PDB file of C-alpha atoms in Angstrom:
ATOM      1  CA  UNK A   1       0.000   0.000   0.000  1.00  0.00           C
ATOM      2  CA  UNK A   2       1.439   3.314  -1.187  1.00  0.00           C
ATOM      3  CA  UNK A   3       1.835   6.397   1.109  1.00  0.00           C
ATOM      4  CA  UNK A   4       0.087   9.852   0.404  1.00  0.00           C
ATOM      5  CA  UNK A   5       1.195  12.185   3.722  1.00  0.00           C
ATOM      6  CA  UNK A   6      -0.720  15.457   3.741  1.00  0.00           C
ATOM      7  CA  UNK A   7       1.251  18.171   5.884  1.00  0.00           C
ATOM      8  CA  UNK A   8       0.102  19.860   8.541  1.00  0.00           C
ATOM      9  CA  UNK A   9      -3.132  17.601   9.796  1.00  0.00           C
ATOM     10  CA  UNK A  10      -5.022  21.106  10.730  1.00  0.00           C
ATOM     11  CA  UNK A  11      -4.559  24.480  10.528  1.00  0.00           C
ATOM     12  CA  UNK A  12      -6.341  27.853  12.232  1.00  0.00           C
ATOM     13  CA  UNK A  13      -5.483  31.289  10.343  1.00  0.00           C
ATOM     14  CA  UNK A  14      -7.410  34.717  10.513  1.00  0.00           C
ATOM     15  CA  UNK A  15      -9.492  36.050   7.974  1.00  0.00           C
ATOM     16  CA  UNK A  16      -7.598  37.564   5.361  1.00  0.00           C
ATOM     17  CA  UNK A  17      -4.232  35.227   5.857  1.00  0.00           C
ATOM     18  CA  UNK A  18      -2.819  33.552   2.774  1.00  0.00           C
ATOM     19  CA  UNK A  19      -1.650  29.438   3.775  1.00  0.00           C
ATOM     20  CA  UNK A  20      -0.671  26.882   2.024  1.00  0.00           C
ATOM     21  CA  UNK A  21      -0.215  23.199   3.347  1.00  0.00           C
ATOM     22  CA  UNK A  22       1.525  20.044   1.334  1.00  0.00           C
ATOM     23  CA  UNK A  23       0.735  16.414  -0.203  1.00  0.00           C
ATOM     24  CA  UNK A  24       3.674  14.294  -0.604  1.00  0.00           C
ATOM     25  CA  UNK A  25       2.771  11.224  -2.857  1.00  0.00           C
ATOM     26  CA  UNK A  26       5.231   8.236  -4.355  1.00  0.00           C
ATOM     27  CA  UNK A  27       6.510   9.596  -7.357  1.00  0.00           C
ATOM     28  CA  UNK A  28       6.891   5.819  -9.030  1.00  0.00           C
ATOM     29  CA  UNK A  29       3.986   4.596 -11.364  1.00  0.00           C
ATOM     30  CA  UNK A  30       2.578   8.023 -11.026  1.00  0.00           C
ATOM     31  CA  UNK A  31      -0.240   9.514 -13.291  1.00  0.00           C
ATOM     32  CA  UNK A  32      -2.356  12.428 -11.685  1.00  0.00           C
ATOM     33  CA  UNK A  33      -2.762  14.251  -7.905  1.00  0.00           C
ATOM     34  CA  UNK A  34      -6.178  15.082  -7.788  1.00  0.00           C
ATOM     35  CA  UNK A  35      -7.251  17.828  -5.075  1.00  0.00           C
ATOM     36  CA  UNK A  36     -10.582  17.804  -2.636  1.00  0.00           C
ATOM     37  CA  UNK A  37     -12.519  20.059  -1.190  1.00  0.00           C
ATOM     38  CA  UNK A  38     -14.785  18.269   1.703  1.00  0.00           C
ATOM     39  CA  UNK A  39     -16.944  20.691   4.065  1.00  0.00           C
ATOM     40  CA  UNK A  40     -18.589  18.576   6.853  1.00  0.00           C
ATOM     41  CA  UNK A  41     -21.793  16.523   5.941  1.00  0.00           C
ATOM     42  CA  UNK A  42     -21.160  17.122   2.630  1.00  0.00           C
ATOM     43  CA  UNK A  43     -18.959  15.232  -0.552  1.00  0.00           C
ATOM     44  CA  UNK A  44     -16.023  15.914  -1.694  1.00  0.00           C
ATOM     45  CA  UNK A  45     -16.055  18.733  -4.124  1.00  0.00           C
ATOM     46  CA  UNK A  46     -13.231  18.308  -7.121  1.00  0.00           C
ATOM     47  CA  UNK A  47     -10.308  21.427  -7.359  1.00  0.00           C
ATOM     48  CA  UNK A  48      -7.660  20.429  -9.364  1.00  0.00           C
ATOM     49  CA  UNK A  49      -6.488  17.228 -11.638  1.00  0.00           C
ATOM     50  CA  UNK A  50      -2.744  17.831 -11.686  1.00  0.00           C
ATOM     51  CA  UNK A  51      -0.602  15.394 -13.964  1.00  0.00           C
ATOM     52  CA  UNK A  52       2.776  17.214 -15.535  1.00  0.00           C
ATOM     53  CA  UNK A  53       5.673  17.902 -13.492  1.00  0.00           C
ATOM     54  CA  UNK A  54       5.476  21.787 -12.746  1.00  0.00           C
ATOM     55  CA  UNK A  55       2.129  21.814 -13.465  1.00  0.00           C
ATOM     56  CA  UNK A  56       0.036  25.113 -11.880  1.00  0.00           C
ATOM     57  CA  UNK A  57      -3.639  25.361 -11.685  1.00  0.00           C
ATOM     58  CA  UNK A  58      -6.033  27.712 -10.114  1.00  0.00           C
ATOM     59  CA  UNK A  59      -9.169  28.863  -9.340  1.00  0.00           C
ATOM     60  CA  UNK A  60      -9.887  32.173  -7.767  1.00  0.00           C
ATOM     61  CA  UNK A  61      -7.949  32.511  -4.747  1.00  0.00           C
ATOM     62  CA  UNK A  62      -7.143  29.082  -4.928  1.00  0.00           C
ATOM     63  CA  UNK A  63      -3.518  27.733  -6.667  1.00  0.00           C
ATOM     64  CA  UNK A  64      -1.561  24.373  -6.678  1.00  0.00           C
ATOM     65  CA  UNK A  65       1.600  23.233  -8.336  1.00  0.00           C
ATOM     66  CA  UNK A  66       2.818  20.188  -8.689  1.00  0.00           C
ATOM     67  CA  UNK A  67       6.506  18.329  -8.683  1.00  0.00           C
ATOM     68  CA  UNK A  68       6.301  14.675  -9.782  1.00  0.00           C
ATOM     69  CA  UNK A  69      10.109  13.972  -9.269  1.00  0.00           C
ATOM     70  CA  UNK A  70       9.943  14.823  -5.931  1.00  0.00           C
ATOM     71  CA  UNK A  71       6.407  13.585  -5.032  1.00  0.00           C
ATOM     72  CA  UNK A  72       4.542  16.947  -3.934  1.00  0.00           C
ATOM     73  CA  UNK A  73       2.259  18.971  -4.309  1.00  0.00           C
ATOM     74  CA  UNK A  74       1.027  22.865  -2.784  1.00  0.00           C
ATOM     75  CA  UNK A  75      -1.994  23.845  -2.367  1.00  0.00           C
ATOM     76  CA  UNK A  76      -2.255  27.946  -1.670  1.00  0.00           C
ATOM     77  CA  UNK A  77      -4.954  30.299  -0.891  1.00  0.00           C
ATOM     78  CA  UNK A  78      -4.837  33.729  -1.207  1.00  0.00           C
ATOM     79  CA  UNK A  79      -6.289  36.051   1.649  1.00  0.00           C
ATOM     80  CA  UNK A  80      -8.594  33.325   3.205  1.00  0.00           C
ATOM     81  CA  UNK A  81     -12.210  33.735   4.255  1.00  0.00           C
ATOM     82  CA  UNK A  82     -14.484  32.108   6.558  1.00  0.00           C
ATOM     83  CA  UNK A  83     -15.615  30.235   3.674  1.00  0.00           C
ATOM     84  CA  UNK A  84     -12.569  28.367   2.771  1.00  0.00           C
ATOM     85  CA  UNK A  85     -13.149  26.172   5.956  1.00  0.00           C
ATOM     86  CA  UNK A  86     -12.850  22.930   5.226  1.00  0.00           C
ATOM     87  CA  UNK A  87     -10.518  20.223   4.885  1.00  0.00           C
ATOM     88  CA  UNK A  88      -8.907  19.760   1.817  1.00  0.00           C
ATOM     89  CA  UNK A  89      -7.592  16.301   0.446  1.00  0.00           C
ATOM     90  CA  UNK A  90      -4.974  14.881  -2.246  1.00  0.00           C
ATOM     91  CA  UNK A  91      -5.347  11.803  -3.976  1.00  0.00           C
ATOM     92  CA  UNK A  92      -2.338  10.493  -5.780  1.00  0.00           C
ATOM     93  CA  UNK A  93      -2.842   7.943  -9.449  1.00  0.00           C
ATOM     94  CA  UNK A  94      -0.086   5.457  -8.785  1.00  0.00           C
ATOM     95  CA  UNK A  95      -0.226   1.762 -10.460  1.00  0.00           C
ATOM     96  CA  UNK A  96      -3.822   2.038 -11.186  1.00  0.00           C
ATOM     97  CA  UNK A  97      -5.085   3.057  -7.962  1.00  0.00           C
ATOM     98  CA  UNK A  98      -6.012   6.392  -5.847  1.00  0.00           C
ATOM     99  CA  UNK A  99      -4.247   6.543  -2.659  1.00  0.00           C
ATOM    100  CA  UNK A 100      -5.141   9.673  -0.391  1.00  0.00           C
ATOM    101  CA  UNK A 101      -4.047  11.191   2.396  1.00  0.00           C
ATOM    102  CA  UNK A 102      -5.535  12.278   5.665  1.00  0.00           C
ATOM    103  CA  UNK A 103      -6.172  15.824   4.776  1.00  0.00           C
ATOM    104  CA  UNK A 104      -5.930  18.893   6.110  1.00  0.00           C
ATOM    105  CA  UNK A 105      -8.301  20.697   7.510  1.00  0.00           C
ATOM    106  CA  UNK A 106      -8.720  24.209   7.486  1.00  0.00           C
ATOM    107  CA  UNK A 107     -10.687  26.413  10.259  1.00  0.00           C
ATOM    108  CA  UNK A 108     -10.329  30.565   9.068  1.00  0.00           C
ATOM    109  CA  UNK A 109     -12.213  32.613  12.002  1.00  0.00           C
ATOM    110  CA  UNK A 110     -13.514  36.075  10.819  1.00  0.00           C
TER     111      UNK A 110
ATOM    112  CA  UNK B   1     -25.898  21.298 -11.713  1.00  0.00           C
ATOM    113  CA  UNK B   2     -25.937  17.071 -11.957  1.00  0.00           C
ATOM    114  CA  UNK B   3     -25.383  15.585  -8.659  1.00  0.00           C
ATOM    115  CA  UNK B   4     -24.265  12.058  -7.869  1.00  0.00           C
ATOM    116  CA  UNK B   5     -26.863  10.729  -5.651  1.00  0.00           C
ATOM    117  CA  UNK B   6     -26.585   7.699  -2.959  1.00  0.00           C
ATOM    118  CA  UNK B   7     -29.151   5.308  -1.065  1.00  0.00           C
ATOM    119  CA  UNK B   8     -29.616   5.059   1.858  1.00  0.00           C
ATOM    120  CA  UNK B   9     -27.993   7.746   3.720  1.00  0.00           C
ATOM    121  CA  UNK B  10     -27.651   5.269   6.708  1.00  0.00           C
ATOM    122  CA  UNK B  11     -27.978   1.327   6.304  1.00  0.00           C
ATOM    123  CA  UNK B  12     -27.759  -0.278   9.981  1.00  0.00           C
ATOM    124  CA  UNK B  13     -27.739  -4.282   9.480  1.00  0.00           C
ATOM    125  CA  UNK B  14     -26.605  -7.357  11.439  1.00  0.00           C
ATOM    126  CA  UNK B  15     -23.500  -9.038  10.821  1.00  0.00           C
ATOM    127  CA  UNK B  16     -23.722 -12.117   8.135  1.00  0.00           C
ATOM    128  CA  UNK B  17     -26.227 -10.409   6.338  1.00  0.00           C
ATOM    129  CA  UNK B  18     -26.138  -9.067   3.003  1.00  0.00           C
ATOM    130  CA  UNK B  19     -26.456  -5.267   2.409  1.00  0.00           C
ATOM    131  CA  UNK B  20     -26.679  -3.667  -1.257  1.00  0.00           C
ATOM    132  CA  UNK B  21     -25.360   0.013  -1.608  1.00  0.00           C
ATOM    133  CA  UNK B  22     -26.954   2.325  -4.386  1.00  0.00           C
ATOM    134  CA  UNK B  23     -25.567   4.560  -6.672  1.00  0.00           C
ATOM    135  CA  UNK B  24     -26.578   6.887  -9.487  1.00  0.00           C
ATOM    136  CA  UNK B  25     -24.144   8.426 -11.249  1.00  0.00           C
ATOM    137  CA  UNK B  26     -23.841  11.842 -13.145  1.00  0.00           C
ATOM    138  CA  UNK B  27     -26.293  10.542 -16.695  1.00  0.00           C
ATOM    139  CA  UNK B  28     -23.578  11.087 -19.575  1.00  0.00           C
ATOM    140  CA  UNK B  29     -20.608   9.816 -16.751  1.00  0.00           C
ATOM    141  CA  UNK B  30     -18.710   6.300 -17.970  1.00  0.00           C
ATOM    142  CA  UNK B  31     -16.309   6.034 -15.060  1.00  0.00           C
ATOM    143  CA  UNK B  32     -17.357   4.644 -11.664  1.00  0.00           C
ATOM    144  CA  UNK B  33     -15.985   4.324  -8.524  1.00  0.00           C
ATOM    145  CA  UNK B  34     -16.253   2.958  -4.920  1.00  0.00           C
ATOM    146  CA  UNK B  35     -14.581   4.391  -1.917  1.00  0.00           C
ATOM    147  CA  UNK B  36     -14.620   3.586   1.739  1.00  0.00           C
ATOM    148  CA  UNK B  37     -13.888   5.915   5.170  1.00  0.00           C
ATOM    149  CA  UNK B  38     -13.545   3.743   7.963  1.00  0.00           C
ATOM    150  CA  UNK B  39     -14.287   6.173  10.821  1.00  0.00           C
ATOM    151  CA  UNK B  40     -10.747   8.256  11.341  1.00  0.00           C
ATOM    152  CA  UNK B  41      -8.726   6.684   9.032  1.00  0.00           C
ATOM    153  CA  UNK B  42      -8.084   7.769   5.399  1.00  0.00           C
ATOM    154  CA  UNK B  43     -10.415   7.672   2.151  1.00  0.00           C
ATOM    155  CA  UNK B  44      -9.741   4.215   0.666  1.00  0.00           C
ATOM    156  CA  UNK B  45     -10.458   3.566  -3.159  1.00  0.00           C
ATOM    157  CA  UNK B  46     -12.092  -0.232  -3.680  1.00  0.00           C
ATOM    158  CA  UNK B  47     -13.155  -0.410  -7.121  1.00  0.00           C
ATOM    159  CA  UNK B  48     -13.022   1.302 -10.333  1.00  0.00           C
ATOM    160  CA  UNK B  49     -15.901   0.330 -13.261  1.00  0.00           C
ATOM    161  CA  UNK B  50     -15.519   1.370 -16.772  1.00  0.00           C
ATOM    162  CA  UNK B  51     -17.526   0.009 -19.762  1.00  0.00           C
ATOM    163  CA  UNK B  52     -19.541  -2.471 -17.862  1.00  0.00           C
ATOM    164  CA  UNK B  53     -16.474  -4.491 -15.933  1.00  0.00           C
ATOM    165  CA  UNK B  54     -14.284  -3.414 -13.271  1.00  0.00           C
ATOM    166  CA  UNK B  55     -11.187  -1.842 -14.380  1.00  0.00           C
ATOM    167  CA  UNK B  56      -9.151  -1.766 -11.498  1.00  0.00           C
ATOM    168  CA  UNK B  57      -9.726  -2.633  -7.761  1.00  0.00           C
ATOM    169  CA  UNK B  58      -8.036  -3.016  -4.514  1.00  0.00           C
ATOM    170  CA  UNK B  59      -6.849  -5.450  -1.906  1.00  0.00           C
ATOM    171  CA  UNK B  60      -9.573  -4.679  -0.010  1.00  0.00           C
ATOM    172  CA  UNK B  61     -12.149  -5.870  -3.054  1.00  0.00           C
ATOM    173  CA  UNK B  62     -12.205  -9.080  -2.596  1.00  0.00           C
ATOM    174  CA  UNK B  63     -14.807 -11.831  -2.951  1.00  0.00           C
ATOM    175  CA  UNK B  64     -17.179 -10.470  -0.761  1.00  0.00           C
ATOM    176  CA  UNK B  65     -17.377  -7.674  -2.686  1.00  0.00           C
ATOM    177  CA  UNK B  66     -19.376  -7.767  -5.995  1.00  0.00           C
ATOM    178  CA  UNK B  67     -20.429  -4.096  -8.311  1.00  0.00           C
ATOM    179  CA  UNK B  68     -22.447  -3.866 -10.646  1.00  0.00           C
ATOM    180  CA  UNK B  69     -24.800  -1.569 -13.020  1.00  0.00           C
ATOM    181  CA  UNK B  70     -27.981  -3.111 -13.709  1.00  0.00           C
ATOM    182  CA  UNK B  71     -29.689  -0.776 -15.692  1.00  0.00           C
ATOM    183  CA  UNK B  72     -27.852   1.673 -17.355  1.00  0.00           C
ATOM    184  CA  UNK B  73     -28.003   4.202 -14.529  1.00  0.00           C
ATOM    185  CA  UNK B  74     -27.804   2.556 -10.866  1.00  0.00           C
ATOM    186  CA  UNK B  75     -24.589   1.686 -10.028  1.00  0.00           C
ATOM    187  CA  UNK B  76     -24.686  -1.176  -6.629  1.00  0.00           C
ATOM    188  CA  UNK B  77     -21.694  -2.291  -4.560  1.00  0.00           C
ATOM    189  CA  UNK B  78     -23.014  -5.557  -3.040  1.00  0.00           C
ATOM    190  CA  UNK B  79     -20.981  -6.837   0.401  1.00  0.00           C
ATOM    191  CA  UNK B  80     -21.690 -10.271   1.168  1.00  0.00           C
ATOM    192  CA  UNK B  81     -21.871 -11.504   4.952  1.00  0.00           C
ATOM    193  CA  UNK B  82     -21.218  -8.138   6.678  1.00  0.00           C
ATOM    194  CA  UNK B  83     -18.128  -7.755   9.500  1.00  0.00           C
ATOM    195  CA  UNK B  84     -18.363  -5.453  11.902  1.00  0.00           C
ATOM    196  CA  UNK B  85     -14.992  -3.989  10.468  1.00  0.00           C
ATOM    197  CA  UNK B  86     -16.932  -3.562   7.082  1.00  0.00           C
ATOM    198  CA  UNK B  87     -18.658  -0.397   9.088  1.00  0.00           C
ATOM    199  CA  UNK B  88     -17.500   2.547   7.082  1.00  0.00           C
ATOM    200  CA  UNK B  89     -18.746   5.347   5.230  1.00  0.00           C
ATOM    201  CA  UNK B  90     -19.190   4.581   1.678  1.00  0.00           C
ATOM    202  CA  UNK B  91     -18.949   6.691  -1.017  1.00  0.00           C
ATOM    203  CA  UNK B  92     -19.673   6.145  -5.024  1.00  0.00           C
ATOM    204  CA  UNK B  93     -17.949   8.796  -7.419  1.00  0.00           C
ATOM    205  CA  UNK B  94     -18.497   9.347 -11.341  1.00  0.00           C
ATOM    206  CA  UNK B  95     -16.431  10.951 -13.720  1.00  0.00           C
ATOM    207  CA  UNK B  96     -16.794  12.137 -17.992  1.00  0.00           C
ATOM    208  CA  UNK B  97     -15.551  10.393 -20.515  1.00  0.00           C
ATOM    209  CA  UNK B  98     -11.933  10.680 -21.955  1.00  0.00           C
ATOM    210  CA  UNK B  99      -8.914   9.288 -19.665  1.00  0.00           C
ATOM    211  CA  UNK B 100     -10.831   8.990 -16.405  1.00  0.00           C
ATOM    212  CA  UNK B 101      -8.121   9.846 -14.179  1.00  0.00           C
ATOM    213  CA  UNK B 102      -7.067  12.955 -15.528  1.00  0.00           C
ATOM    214  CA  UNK B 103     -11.012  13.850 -15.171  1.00  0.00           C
ATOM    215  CA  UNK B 104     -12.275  15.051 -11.977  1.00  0.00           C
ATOM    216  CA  UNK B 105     -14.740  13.076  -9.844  1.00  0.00           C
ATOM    217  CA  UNK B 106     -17.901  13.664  -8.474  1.00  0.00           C
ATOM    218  CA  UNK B 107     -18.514  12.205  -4.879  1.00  0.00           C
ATOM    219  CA  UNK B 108     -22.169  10.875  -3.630  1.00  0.00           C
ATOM    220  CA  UNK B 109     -22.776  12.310  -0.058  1.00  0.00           C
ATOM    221  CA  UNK B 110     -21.610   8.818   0.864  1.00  0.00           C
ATOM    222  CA  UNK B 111     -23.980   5.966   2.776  1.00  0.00           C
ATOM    223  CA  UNK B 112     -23.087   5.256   6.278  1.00  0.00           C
ATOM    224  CA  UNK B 113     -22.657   1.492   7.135  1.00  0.00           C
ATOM    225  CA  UNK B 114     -23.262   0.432  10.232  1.00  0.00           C
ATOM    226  CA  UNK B 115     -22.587  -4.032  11.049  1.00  0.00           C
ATOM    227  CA  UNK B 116     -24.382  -4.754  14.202  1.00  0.00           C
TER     228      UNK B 116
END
């Protein structure tokens, strides 16, 4: 069973703070990093399908970049708001499975 | 907007028994999957389903578990004589056509399983 470590396991910033935490994935047999939004009692909601090394996507305030030699991947948002809480989760493509990791979740108080 | 849609929200059954998880999927979605949350541990992926036949599962599929899409648009993952450490959140995910892993997936709300 392959490894996805997402770095740190929770996080509390103010309103207005930019963060950015880290998924480390196995960089062998690797095909995509896909990135989760997941507010309680709900799904998770799809951010970013990452797949070539230095890869940079984003929406809104939201970026991530991606380094498949090294196995990681950033996820950064700009001045935060309330309604960015949430944990957010990587999933790593490796031999034809989806490993995740055990997100990180996000509290930004007004 | 399309939503993937699970039933029940909550299945409660006794151990042994047979319990039969529901799925529909986004309509013009060809790739399927089942995941599993055992309660604090990480998302695990079971099964993937593409043109009627699974393409890909895990360790954790094994012959207990059976998938299937009768009709075109339900898609069922079947467990056969329940353990308690088959209690888990389940969740079913669809994604579009063309290279299904580079396409983003949409998650179910997930149905909570609960082996007595």
């Amino acid at each position: 069973i392959l490894n996805v470590e997402q770095s740190p396991q929770s996080l509390h910033v103010q309103e207005g703070d930019s963060t950015n935490f880290t998924c480390s994935f196995p960089s062998s047999n690797f095909y995509a990093l896909h990135w989760y939004r997941w507010e309680t009692a709900k799904s998770p909601e799809a951010l970013f399908v990452m797949t070539l090394n230095g890869d940079e996507k984003k929406k809104g305030r939201i970026s991530a970049t991606l380094n498949t030699k090294e196995g990681y991947s950033y996820l950064y948002i700009k001045g935060s708001q309330p309604e960015d809480s949430a944990t957010y989760l990587c999933a790593s493509y490796n031999f034809n499975k989806f490993y995740f990791g055990s997100g990180t979740k996000l509290n930004v108080k007004p | 907007e399309p939503e993937v849609t699970q039933t029940p929200s909550h299945q409660v059954t006794q151990m042994g028994q047979e319990v039969i998880l529901r799925c529909v999927p986004i309509s013009n979605h060809l790739y399927f999957y089942w995941y599993r949350q055992i309660l604090g541990q990480k998302v695990e992926f079971l099964v993937s389903f593409y043109n009627n036949e699974i393409s890909e599962k895990s360790e954790i599929f094994d012959d207990q578990f059976s998938v299937e899409r009768p009709d075109g648009s339900n898609f069922t993952l079947k467990i056969r004589s329940t353990k308690l450490e088959d209690s888990a959140m389940y969740f079913c995910a669809s994604s579009p056509a063309g290279q299904g892993v580079y396409q983003p997936q949409h998650f179910g709300d997930g149905t909570r399983l609960s082996i007595l």
